[in-house]
């Protein structure tokens, strides 16, 4: 198991636990619709072990999701045990099946917040959740929670079916005492090719991008006037629009920036690893998410992020019969992370999922030159030499490249600590990452 210096790489902020894949709704954008593959749930003991791991290791937030958490048979017990700890407990619910027992448990939990998913009003909500009267049930649940002074937040997944309702959704709930209302774009997670999700049914088309921008801008303006907290701002909306325009092959290509240049013909393109040529909003290289977060799915599989294909790394991390510390603080787990956030690893993803992480959000929505260079290294590791060889390079970009190659970043400092203070041998992914971070300045 990793010792002190190696553990210093981790800085846990949130631990996410998918209690079960069982749900009374069949939301059209949710990859949890594939119940034909069988229902599965964690055991009560497994969830307890993970929650206690989060407490011991200083996690700030423990997230329970599903499926529908309030269909997990032991949810009330879990709320009573962890809902008043020093760690915040966040439960993501569709808001349609809460019972009096559930209400009694959440009303007594001082550190709990319920995140209620509301994706539309009236027939739109019913259609998206594939459940008649879903909209009416959500309104009833929110009224009940508000009367019991339970802390609530709202989450709306923006998609084709509710695009025209975003302002109305905001206005409908704006009078509630919620902590914040998040509007996040639909983003595929996991396998969307096996008939579980029809992307054409949920993805917003390029010709709808202007309406998206209008609706979201109005929400921003009204929320500011009302004093309500939302996740949206101008740069994030711009990124949402850019993403829509880039996802459809028939859309007009965006203008290339100074860093969008082909890699030399002699270079092995990083795109071959992840079959992606588009520019992702957030670079996978040096991503903060795997170091700050932990994800356990309903099968007990442990992963640093829901988006990266850990199975491709032959990952076999499962909490069944194993202490969580033994998995997470193992050289094998750290090796997975270093592979994912190193050159040729994860290509990056949209800002929708991790906008609560300040570093992720900044790099995704307002990247500086250093961030752009890191993104370039992630997509095309050899292109840095093409930029350096340019006859008249952009001085600002040249300075950014120099910093990218010469500086010791916060992660590199942690890796050097591992190398100097431990007998743990540097693996190939770590060595590749070190080389990417510390190329000599004369090679720029």
CSV table of C-alpha atoms in Angstrom, one decimal:
chain,number,residue,atom,x,y,z
A,1,UNK,CA,0.0,0.0,0.0
A,2,UNK,CA,1.2,3.5,-0.7
A,3,UNK,CA,2.9,5.4,2.1
A,4,UNK,CA,2.8,9.1,3.1
A,5,UNK,CA,4.5,10.7,0.1
A,6,UNK,CA,2.5,8.8,-2.5
A,7,UNK,CA,-0.8,9.5,-0.6
A,8,UNK,CA,0.0,13.2,-0.8
A,9,UNK,CA,-1.0,13.1,-4.5
A,10,UNK,CA,-4.6,12.5,-3.3
A,11,UNK,CA,-6.7,15.4,-2.0
A,12,UNK,CA,-10.2,13.9,-1.7
A,13,UNK,CA,-13.0,16.4,-2.1
A,14,UNK,CA,-15.9,14.2,-3.0
A,15,UNK,CA,-16.7,10.5,-2.9
A,16,UNK,CA,-19.5,9.4,-5.2
A,17,UNK,CA,-21.4,6.2,-4.5
A,18,UNK,CA,-24.0,4.7,-7.0
A,19,UNK,CA,-26.1,2.8,-4.5
A,20,UNK,CA,-28.1,0.9,-7.1
A,21,UNK,CA,-29.1,0.9,-10.8
A,22,UNK,CA,-32.8,0.4,-9.8
A,23,UNK,CA,-35.0,3.4,-10.6
A,24,UNK,CA,-38.7,4.1,-11.1
A,25,UNK,CA,-38.0,6.5,-13.9
A,26,UNK,CA,-36.4,5.9,-17.3
A,27,UNK,CA,-35.0,9.3,-18.1
A,28,UNK,CA,-34.3,9.5,-21.9
A,29,UNK,CA,-30.8,10.9,-21.4
A,30,UNK,CA,-29.7,8.5,-18.6
A,31,UNK,CA,-27.3,5.6,-19.2
A,32,UNK,CA,-29.0,3.8,-16.4
A,33,UNK,CA,-31.9,2.8,-18.6
A,34,UNK,CA,-30.5,-0.6,-19.4
A,35,UNK,CA,-32.3,-2.7,-16.8
A,36,UNK,CA,-32.4,-5.6,-19.3
A,37,UNK,CA,-28.8,-6.2,-18.2
A,38,UNK,CA,-30.0,-7.0,-14.7
A,39,UNK,CA,-30.5,-5.0,-11.5
A,40,UNK,CA,-27.7,-4.6,-9.1
A,41,UNK,CA,-27.1,-2.8,-5.8
A,42,UNK,CA,-24.3,-2.4,-3.3
A,43,UNK,CA,-24.8,-3.9,0.1
A,44,UNK,CA,-25.5,-1.8,3.2
A,45,UNK,CA,-22.1,-2.9,4.6
A,46,UNK,CA,-20.3,-1.9,1.4
A,47,UNK,CA,-21.8,1.6,1.4
A,48,UNK,CA,-20.9,2.0,5.1
A,49,UNK,CA,-17.3,1.0,4.4
A,50,UNK,CA,-17.0,3.6,1.6
A,51,UNK,CA,-18.7,6.3,3.6
A,52,UNK,CA,-16.3,5.7,6.5
A,53,UNK,CA,-13.4,5.7,4.1
A,54,UNK,CA,-14.5,9.2,3.0
A,55,UNK,CA,-14.7,10.4,6.6
A,56,UNK,CA,-11.3,9.0,7.5
A,57,UNK,CA,-9.7,10.6,4.5
A,58,UNK,CA,-11.1,14.1,4.9
A,59,UNK,CA,-13.6,14.1,2.0
A,60,UNK,CA,-15.8,17.2,2.0
A,61,UNK,CA,-18.8,15.7,0.4
A,62,UNK,CA,-20.3,12.2,0.1
A,63,UNK,CA,-22.7,11.8,-2.8
A,64,UNK,CA,-25.4,9.1,-3.0
A,65,UNK,CA,-26.9,8.6,-6.4
A,66,UNK,CA,-28.4,5.8,-8.5
A,67,UNK,CA,-30.7,4.7,-9.9
A,68,UNK,CA,-33.0,6.3,-7.4
A,69,UNK,CA,-31.4,6.4,-4.0
A,70,UNK,CA,-34.8,6.4,-2.2
A,71,UNK,CA,-35.4,2.9,-3.7
A,72,UNK,CA,-32.3,1.7,-1.9
A,73,UNK,CA,-33.8,-0.3,1.1
A,74,UNK,CA,-31.3,1.1,3.6
A,75,UNK,CA,-31.3,4.7,2.6
A,76,UNK,CA,-33.0,6.0,5.8
A,77,UNK,CA,-30.4,4.1,7.9
A,78,UNK,CA,-27.5,5.7,5.9
A,79,UNK,CA,-29.0,9.1,6.3
A,80,UNK,CA,-29.2,8.7,10.0
A,81,UNK,CA,-25.6,7.5,10.2
A,82,UNK,CA,-23.9,9.9,7.9
A,83,UNK,CA,-26.4,12.8,7.5
A,84,UNK,CA,-25.1,14.8,10.5
A,85,UNK,CA,-21.4,14.2,10.3
A,86,UNK,CA,-18.7,16.7,9.6
A,87,UNK,CA,-18.8,15.7,6.0
A,88,UNK,CA,-21.7,17.0,3.8
A,89,UNK,CA,-24.1,14.3,2.4
A,90,UNK,CA,-25.6,15.0,-1.0
A,91,UNK,CA,-28.3,12.8,-2.3
A,92,UNK,CA,-29.4,13.0,-6.0
A,93,UNK,CA,-33.1,12.1,-6.4
A,94,UNK,CA,-35.7,12.3,-9.1
A,95,UNK,CA,-38.1,13.6,-6.5
A,96,UNK,CA,-41.0,11.3,-7.2
A,97,UNK,CA,-41.2,8.6,-4.5
A,98,UNK,CA,-40.2,10.0,-1.1
A,99,UNK,CA,-42.1,8.5,1.8
A,100,UNK,CA,-42.8,9.8,5.3
A,101,UNK,CA,-40.0,7.6,6.6
A,102,UNK,CA,-37.6,9.3,4.2
A,103,UNK,CA,-38.9,12.7,5.1
A,104,UNK,CA,-38.4,12.1,8.8
A,105,UNK,CA,-34.8,10.9,8.2
A,106,UNK,CA,-33.8,13.9,6.0
A,107,UNK,CA,-35.5,16.4,8.3
A,108,UNK,CA,-33.2,15.4,11.1
A,109,UNK,CA,-30.0,15.4,9.1
A,110,UNK,CA,-28.1,18.6,9.7
A,111,UNK,CA,-25.4,18.1,7.0
A,112,UNK,CA,-27.6,16.7,4.3
A,113,UNK,CA,-28.7,18.3,1.0
A,114,UNK,CA,-31.1,16.8,-1.5
A,115,UNK,CA,-30.4,17.5,-5.1
A,116,UNK,CA,-33.7,17.2,-6.9
A,117,UNK,CA,-33.6,16.6,-10.6
A,118,UNK,CA,-36.2,18.6,-12.5
A,119,UNK,CA,-35.8,18.6,-16.3
A,120,UNK,CA,-39.0,20.2,-17.4
A,121,UNK,CA,-42.5,21.4,-16.6
A,122,UNK,CA,-45.7,19.4,-17.1
A,123,UNK,CA,-45.8,17.1,-20.0
A,124,UNK,CA,-42.1,17.8,-20.8
A,125,UNK,CA,-41.0,16.5,-17.4
A,126,UNK,CA,-43.2,13.5,-17.7
A,127,UNK,CA,-41.9,12.7,-21.1
A,128,UNK,CA,-38.2,13.1,-20.2
A,129,UNK,CA,-38.6,10.9,-17.1
A,130,UNK,CA,-40.9,8.5,-18.9
A,131,UNK,CA,-43.3,8.6,-15.9
A,132,UNK,CA,-46.8,10.1,-15.9
A,133,UNK,CA,-47.4,12.8,-13.3
A,134,UNK,CA,-43.6,13.1,-12.6
A,135,UNK,CA,-43.9,16.9,-12.8
A,136,UNK,CA,-46.7,17.0,-10.2
A,137,UNK,CA,-44.9,14.6,-7.9
A,138,UNK,CA,-41.7,16.7,-8.0
A,139,UNK,CA,-43.7,19.8,-7.1
A,140,UNK,CA,-45.3,18.0,-4.2
A,141,UNK,CA,-41.9,16.7,-3.0
A,142,UNK,CA,-40.3,20.1,-3.1
A,143,UNK,CA,-43.2,21.6,-1.2
A,144,UNK,CA,-42.9,18.9,1.5
A,145,UNK,CA,-39.1,19.4,1.8
A,146,UNK,CA,-39.4,23.2,2.0
A,147,UNK,CA,-42.0,22.9,4.7
A,148,UNK,CA,-39.7,20.6,6.7
A,149,UNK,CA,-36.7,23.1,6.2
A,150,UNK,CA,-34.7,20.5,4.3
A,151,UNK,CA,-31.7,21.9,2.4
A,152,UNK,CA,-32.4,21.4,-1.4
A,153,UNK,CA,-30.7,22.1,-4.7
A,154,UNK,CA,-32.0,21.7,-8.2
A,155,UNK,CA,-30.5,20.1,-11.3
A,156,UNK,CA,-31.7,20.4,-14.9
A,157,UNK,CA,-30.1,18.4,-17.7
A,158,UNK,CA,-30.4,20.6,-20.8
A,159,UNK,CA,-31.4,18.7,-23.9
A,160,UNK,CA,-33.5,19.0,-27.0
A,161,UNK,CA,-36.8,18.3,-25.4
A,162,UNK,CA,-36.6,21.0,-22.7
A,163,UNK,CA,-34.5,23.6,-24.5
A,164,UNK,CA,-37.5,25.9,-25.0
A,165,UNK,CA,-38.5,25.7,-21.3
A,166,UNK,CA,-35.2,26.7,-19.6
A,167,UNK,CA,-36.4,30.2,-18.6
A,168,UNK,CA,-39.8,28.8,-17.5
A,169,UNK,CA,-38.1,26.1,-15.4
A,170,UNK,CA,-36.0,28.7,-13.7
A,171,UNK,CA,-39.0,30.9,-13.0
A,172,UNK,CA,-41.2,28.1,-11.8
A,173,UNK,CA,-38.8,27.2,-9.0
A,174,UNK,CA,-37.1,30.6,-8.4
A,175,UNK,CA,-39.1,31.3,-5.2
A,176,UNK,CA,-37.9,28.1,-3.5
A,177,UNK,CA,-35.2,28.4,-0.8
A,178,UNK,CA,-32.7,26.3,-2.8
A,179,UNK,CA,-28.9,26.5,-2.4
A,180,UNK,CA,-28.4,26.6,-6.1
A,181,UNK,CA,-29.9,25.5,-9.4
A,182,UNK,CA,-27.6,23.8,-11.9
A,183,UNK,CA,-28.2,23.7,-15.7
A,184,UNK,CA,-25.9,21.2,-17.2
A,185,UNK,CA,-25.7,20.0,-20.8
A,186,UNK,CA,-26.5,16.4,-21.6
A,187,UNK,CA,-23.3,14.5,-21.7
A,188,UNK,CA,-22.9,10.8,-22.6
A,189,UNK,CA,-21.4,8.7,-19.9
A,190,UNK,CA,-20.6,5.1,-20.6
A,191,UNK,CA,-21.9,3.1,-23.6
A,192,UNK,CA,-24.5,5.0,-25.6
A,193,UNK,CA,-24.2,2.7,-28.7
A,194,UNK,CA,-26.1,-0.3,-27.4
A,195,UNK,CA,-29.6,1.1,-27.7
A,196,UNK,CA,-29.9,2.5,-24.2
A,197,UNK,CA,-29.9,6.2,-25.3
A,198,UNK,CA,-30.8,7.7,-28.6
A,199,UNK,CA,-28.4,10.7,-28.9
A,200,UNK,CA,-30.5,12.2,-31.6
A,201,UNK,CA,-33.4,12.3,-29.2
A,202,UNK,CA,-31.5,14.4,-26.6
A,203,UNK,CA,-28.6,16.2,-28.3
A,204,UNK,CA,-29.3,19.8,-29.2
A,205,UNK,CA,-28.7,20.5,-32.9
A,206,UNK,CA,-26.5,23.4,-34.3
A,207,UNK,CA,-29.6,25.3,-35.5
A,208,UNK,CA,-30.9,25.4,-31.9
A,209,UNK,CA,-27.7,26.8,-30.4
A,210,UNK,CA,-28.9,30.4,-30.7
A,211,UNK,CA,-32.0,29.5,-28.8
A,212,UNK,CA,-29.9,27.8,-26.1
A,213,UNK,CA,-27.8,30.9,-25.7
A,214,UNK,CA,-30.9,33.2,-25.5
A,215,UNK,CA,-32.6,31.0,-22.9
A,216,UNK,CA,-29.5,30.6,-20.7
A,217,UNK,CA,-28.6,34.3,-20.9
A,218,UNK,CA,-32.1,35.2,-19.8
A,219,UNK,CA,-31.7,32.7,-16.9
A,220,UNK,CA,-28.4,34.3,-15.9
A,221,UNK,CA,-29.9,37.8,-15.9
A,222,UNK,CA,-33.0,36.9,-14.0
A,223,UNK,CA,-31.1,34.9,-11.4
A,224,UNK,CA,-28.7,37.8,-10.8
A,225,UNK,CA,-31.7,40.1,-10.3
A,226,UNK,CA,-33.4,37.6,-8.0
A,227,UNK,CA,-30.3,36.9,-6.0
A,228,UNK,CA,-30.5,33.2,-6.8
A,229,UNK,CA,-27.4,31.0,-7.1
A,230,UNK,CA,-27.0,29.2,-10.4
A,231,UNK,CA,-24.1,27.5,-12.1
A,232,UNK,CA,-24.3,29.4,-15.4
A,233,UNK,CA,-22.1,32.3,-16.5
A,234,UNK,CA,-21.2,33.8,-19.8
A,235,UNK,CA,-18.0,31.7,-20.5
A,236,UNK,CA,-19.8,28.5,-19.6
A,237,UNK,CA,-22.7,29.2,-22.0
A,238,UNK,CA,-20.2,30.0,-24.7
A,239,UNK,CA,-18.6,26.6,-24.2
A,240,UNK,CA,-21.9,24.9,-24.3
A,241,UNK,CA,-22.7,26.6,-27.7
A,242,UNK,CA,-19.2,25.7,-29.0
A,243,UNK,CA,-19.7,22.1,-28.0
A,244,UNK,CA,-23.0,21.9,-29.9
A,245,UNK,CA,-21.5,23.3,-33.0
A,246,UNK,CA,-18.5,20.9,-32.9
A,247,UNK,CA,-20.5,17.7,-32.2
A,248,UNK,CA,-22.4,17.6,-35.4
A,249,UNK,CA,-20.3,16.8,-38.5
A,250,UNK,CA,-22.4,18.9,-40.8
A,251,UNK,CA,-21.9,22.0,-38.6
A,252,UNK,CA,-19.5,24.7,-39.8
A,253,UNK,CA,-16.0,24.1,-38.4
A,254,UNK,CA,-14.7,26.6,-35.9
A,255,UNK,CA,-11.8,28.8,-36.7
A,256,UNK,CA,-8.4,27.3,-35.8
A,257,UNK,CA,-6.5,29.0,-33.1
A,258,UNK,CA,-2.8,29.4,-32.9
A,259,UNK,CA,-2.4,25.9,-31.3
A,260,UNK,CA,-4.7,24.0,-33.7
A,261,UNK,CA,-2.0,22.8,-36.1
A,262,UNK,CA,-1.3,19.3,-37.5
A,263,UNK,CA,1.3,17.2,-35.8
A,264,UNK,CA,4.4,16.4,-37.8
A,265,UNK,CA,4.0,13.4,-40.1
A,266,UNK,CA,6.6,11.5,-38.1
A,267,UNK,CA,4.6,11.8,-34.9
A,268,UNK,CA,2.2,9.1,-33.8
A,269,UNK,CA,-1.1,11.0,-33.4
A,270,UNK,CA,-2.6,10.8,-29.9
A,271,UNK,CA,-6.0,10.6,-31.5
A,272,UNK,CA,-5.4,7.0,-32.4
A,273,UNK,CA,-5.7,6.2,-28.7
A,274,UNK,CA,-9.2,7.7,-28.2
A,275,UNK,CA,-10.5,8.2,-31.7
A,276,UNK,CA,-11.1,11.8,-31.1
A,277,UNK,CA,-10.1,14.7,-33.4
A,278,UNK,CA,-12.4,17.4,-31.9
A,279,UNK,CA,-11.1,19.9,-29.4
A,280,UNK,CA,-12.5,19.0,-26.0
A,281,UNK,CA,-13.2,21.8,-23.6
A,282,UNK,CA,-11.1,20.4,-20.8
A,283,UNK,CA,-7.7,18.7,-21.3
A,284,UNK,CA,-7.3,15.3,-19.7
A,285,UNK,CA,-3.6,16.0,-19.1
A,286,UNK,CA,-3.1,16.9,-15.4
A,287,UNK,CA,-6.8,16.8,-14.8
A,288,UNK,CA,-7.6,17.4,-11.1
A,289,UNK,CA,-10.7,15.1,-10.9
A,290,UNK,CA,-9.0,11.7,-10.4
A,291,UNK,CA,-6.9,13.1,-7.5
A,292,UNK,CA,-9.8,14.8,-5.8
A,293,UNK,CA,-12.6,12.4,-6.3
A,294,UNK,CA,-13.6,8.8,-6.0
A,295,UNK,CA,-16.4,7.0,-7.8
A,296,UNK,CA,-17.9,3.6,-6.8
A,297,UNK,CA,-20.6,2.2,-9.1
A,298,UNK,CA,-23.5,-0.1,-8.2
A,299,UNK,CA,-21.3,-3.1,-8.9
A,300,UNK,CA,-18.7,-2.0,-6.5
A,301,UNK,CA,-16.2,-1.0,-9.2
A,302,UNK,CA,-13.9,1.8,-8.0
A,303,UNK,CA,-12.7,4.4,-10.5
A,304,UNK,CA,-11.2,7.9,-10.4
A,305,UNK,CA,-13.7,9.3,-12.9
A,306,UNK,CA,-16.9,8.1,-14.7
A,307,UNK,CA,-15.8,9.2,-18.1
A,308,UNK,CA,-12.4,7.5,-18.8
A,309,UNK,CA,-12.4,4.0,-20.1
A,310,UNK,CA,-10.7,2.3,-17.1
A,311,UNK,CA,-11.5,-1.2,-18.5
A,312,UNK,CA,-9.1,-0.5,-21.3
A,313,UNK,CA,-6.4,-0.3,-18.7
A,314,UNK,CA,-7.5,-3.8,-17.5
A,315,UNK,CA,-8.7,-2.2,-14.3
A,316,UNK,CA,-10.0,-4.7,-11.8
A,317,UNK,CA,-10.7,-2.5,-8.7
A,318,UNK,CA,-13.7,-3.7,-6.8
A,319,UNK,CA,-14.6,-3.3,-3.1
A,320,UNK,CA,-16.0,-6.7,-2.7
A,321,UNK,CA,-14.1,-8.3,0.1
A,322,UNK,CA,-11.4,-5.7,0.0
A,323,UNK,CA,-10.7,-2.7,2.2
A,324,UNK,CA,-11.2,0.6,0.3
A,325,UNK,CA,-7.8,1.9,1.4
A,326,UNK,CA,-6.1,-1.2,0.0
A,327,UNK,CA,-7.6,-0.5,-3.4
A,328,UNK,CA,-7.3,3.3,-3.6
A,329,UNK,CA,-3.8,3.6,-2.0
A,330,UNK,CA,-2.3,0.8,-4.1
A,331,UNK,CA,0.5,1.4,-6.7
A,332,UNK,CA,-1.9,-0.1,-9.3
A,333,UNK,CA,-4.6,2.5,-8.7
A,334,UNK,CA,-2.1,5.4,-8.8
A,335,UNK,CA,-0.7,3.9,-12.0
A,336,UNK,CA,-4.2,4.0,-13.5
A,337,UNK,CA,-4.5,7.7,-12.7
A,338,UNK,CA,-1.1,8.6,-14.0
A,339,UNK,CA,-1.9,6.8,-17.3
A,340,UNK,CA,-5.2,8.7,-17.6
A,341,UNK,CA,-3.8,12.1,-16.9
A,342,UNK,CA,-0.6,11.6,-18.8
A,343,UNK,CA,0.2,12.1,-22.5
A,344,UNK,CA,-2.0,9.9,-24.7
A,345,UNK,CA,-4.4,9.2,-21.9
A,346,UNK,CA,-7.8,10.8,-21.4
A,347,UNK,CA,-8.7,13.2,-24.2
A,348,UNK,CA,-10.7,15.4,-21.8
A,349,UNK,CA,-14.4,16.0,-21.5
A,350,UNK,CA,-17.0,18.7,-21.3
A,351,UNK,CA,-17.3,21.1,-18.4
A,352,UNK,CA,-20.8,20.0,-17.5
A,353,UNK,CA,-20.0,17.3,-15.0
A,354,UNK,CA,-17.3,18.8,-12.9
A,355,UNK,CA,-18.0,22.5,-12.9
A,356,UNK,CA,-18.1,22.5,-9.1
A,357,UNK,CA,-14.3,21.9,-9.2
A,358,UNK,CA,-12.8,25.5,-9.5
A,359,UNK,CA,-9.7,24.4,-11.3
A,360,UNK,CA,-11.6,22.2,-13.8
A,361,UNK,CA,-14.1,25.0,-14.5
A,362,UNK,CA,-11.5,27.7,-15.1
A,363,UNK,CA,-9.5,25.5,-17.4
A,364,UNK,CA,-12.6,24.4,-19.2
A,365,UNK,CA,-14.2,27.8,-19.7
A,366,UNK,CA,-11.4,30.4,-19.5
A,367,UNK,CA,-8.2,28.6,-20.4
A,368,UNK,CA,-5.0,30.7,-20.4
A,369,UNK,CA,-2.1,30.0,-22.7
A,370,UNK,CA,-0.6,27.6,-20.3
A,371,UNK,CA,-3.8,25.6,-20.2
A,372,UNK,CA,-3.9,25.6,-24.0
A,373,UNK,CA,-0.4,24.2,-24.2
A,374,UNK,CA,-1.2,21.5,-21.8
A,375,UNK,CA,-4.3,20.6,-23.9
A,376,UNK,CA,-2.1,20.5,-27.0
A,377,UNK,CA,0.4,18.2,-25.3
A,378,UNK,CA,-2.5,15.9,-24.4
A,379,UNK,CA,-3.9,15.7,-27.9
A,380,UNK,CA,-0.7,15.9,-29.9
A,381,UNK,CA,2.4,15.4,-27.8
A,382,UNK,CA,4.8,16.0,-30.6
A,383,UNK,CA,3.2,19.2,-31.8
A,384,UNK,CA,5.1,21.2,-29.2
A,385,UNK,CA,8.2,20.9,-31.4
A,386,UNK,CA,6.3,22.1,-34.5
A,387,UNK,CA,5.2,25.2,-32.6
A,388,UNK,CA,8.8,25.8,-31.4
A,389,UNK,CA,10.1,25.4,-34.9
A,390,UNK,CA,7.8,28.1,-36.3
A,391,UNK,CA,9.7,30.9,-37.9
A,392,UNK,CA,7.7,33.6,-36.2
A,393,UNK,CA,6.1,32.1,-33.1
A,394,UNK,CA,3.5,34.0,-31.1
A,395,UNK,CA,5.6,35.5,-28.2
A,396,UNK,CA,2.9,34.9,-25.7
A,397,UNK,CA,2.5,31.3,-26.9
A,398,UNK,CA,6.3,30.9,-26.8
A,399,UNK,CA,6.4,32.0,-23.2
A,400,UNK,CA,3.6,29.6,-22.3
A,401,UNK,CA,5.5,26.7,-24.0
A,402,UNK,CA,8.7,27.6,-22.1
A,403,UNK,CA,6.7,27.5,-18.8
A,404,UNK,CA,5.1,24.3,-19.7
A,405,UNK,CA,8.4,22.6,-20.4
A,406,UNK,CA,10.5,24.2,-17.7
A,407,UNK,CA,8.2,24.7,-14.7
A,408,UNK,CA,7.6,22.2,-11.9
A,409,UNK,CA,3.8,22.1,-11.6
A,410,UNK,CA,1.9,21.3,-8.4
A,411,UNK,CA,1.6,17.7,-9.6
A,412,UNK,CA,5.2,17.4,-10.7
A,413,UNK,CA,6.2,18.5,-7.2
A,414,UNK,CA,4.1,15.7,-5.8
A,415,UNK,CA,5.6,13.2,-8.1
A,416,UNK,CA,9.1,14.3,-7.2
A,417,UNK,CA,8.2,13.9,-3.6
A,418,UNK,CA,7.1,10.3,-4.4
A,419,UNK,CA,10.3,9.6,-6.3
A,420,UNK,CA,12.6,11.0,-3.6
A,421,UNK,CA,10.8,9.9,-0.5
A,422,UNK,CA,9.7,6.4,-1.4
A,423,UNK,CA,11.1,3.1,-2.6
A,424,UNK,CA,8.2,2.7,-4.9
A,425,UNK,CA,9.6,2.4,-8.4
A,426,UNK,CA,8.6,4.9,-11.1
A,427,UNK,CA,6.3,3.2,-13.6
A,428,UNK,CA,6.2,3.9,-17.3
A,429,UNK,CA,3.1,6.2,-17.1
A,430,UNK,CA,4.7,8.3,-14.4
A,431,UNK,CA,8.0,8.6,-16.4
A,432,UNK,CA,6.0,9.7,-19.5
A,433,UNK,CA,4.2,12.3,-17.4
A,434,UNK,CA,7.5,13.6,-15.9
A,435,UNK,CA,9.0,13.9,-19.4
A,436,UNK,CA,6.0,15.8,-20.7
A,437,UNK,CA,6.2,18.2,-17.7
A,438,UNK,CA,9.9,18.7,-17.7
A,439,UNK,CA,11.3,18.9,-21.2
A,440,UNK,CA,14.4,21.0,-21.3
A,441,UNK,CA,13.8,24.6,-22.4
A,442,UNK,CA,16.2,24.3,-25.4
A,443,UNK,CA,13.9,21.7,-27.0
A,444,UNK,CA,11.0,24.2,-27.2
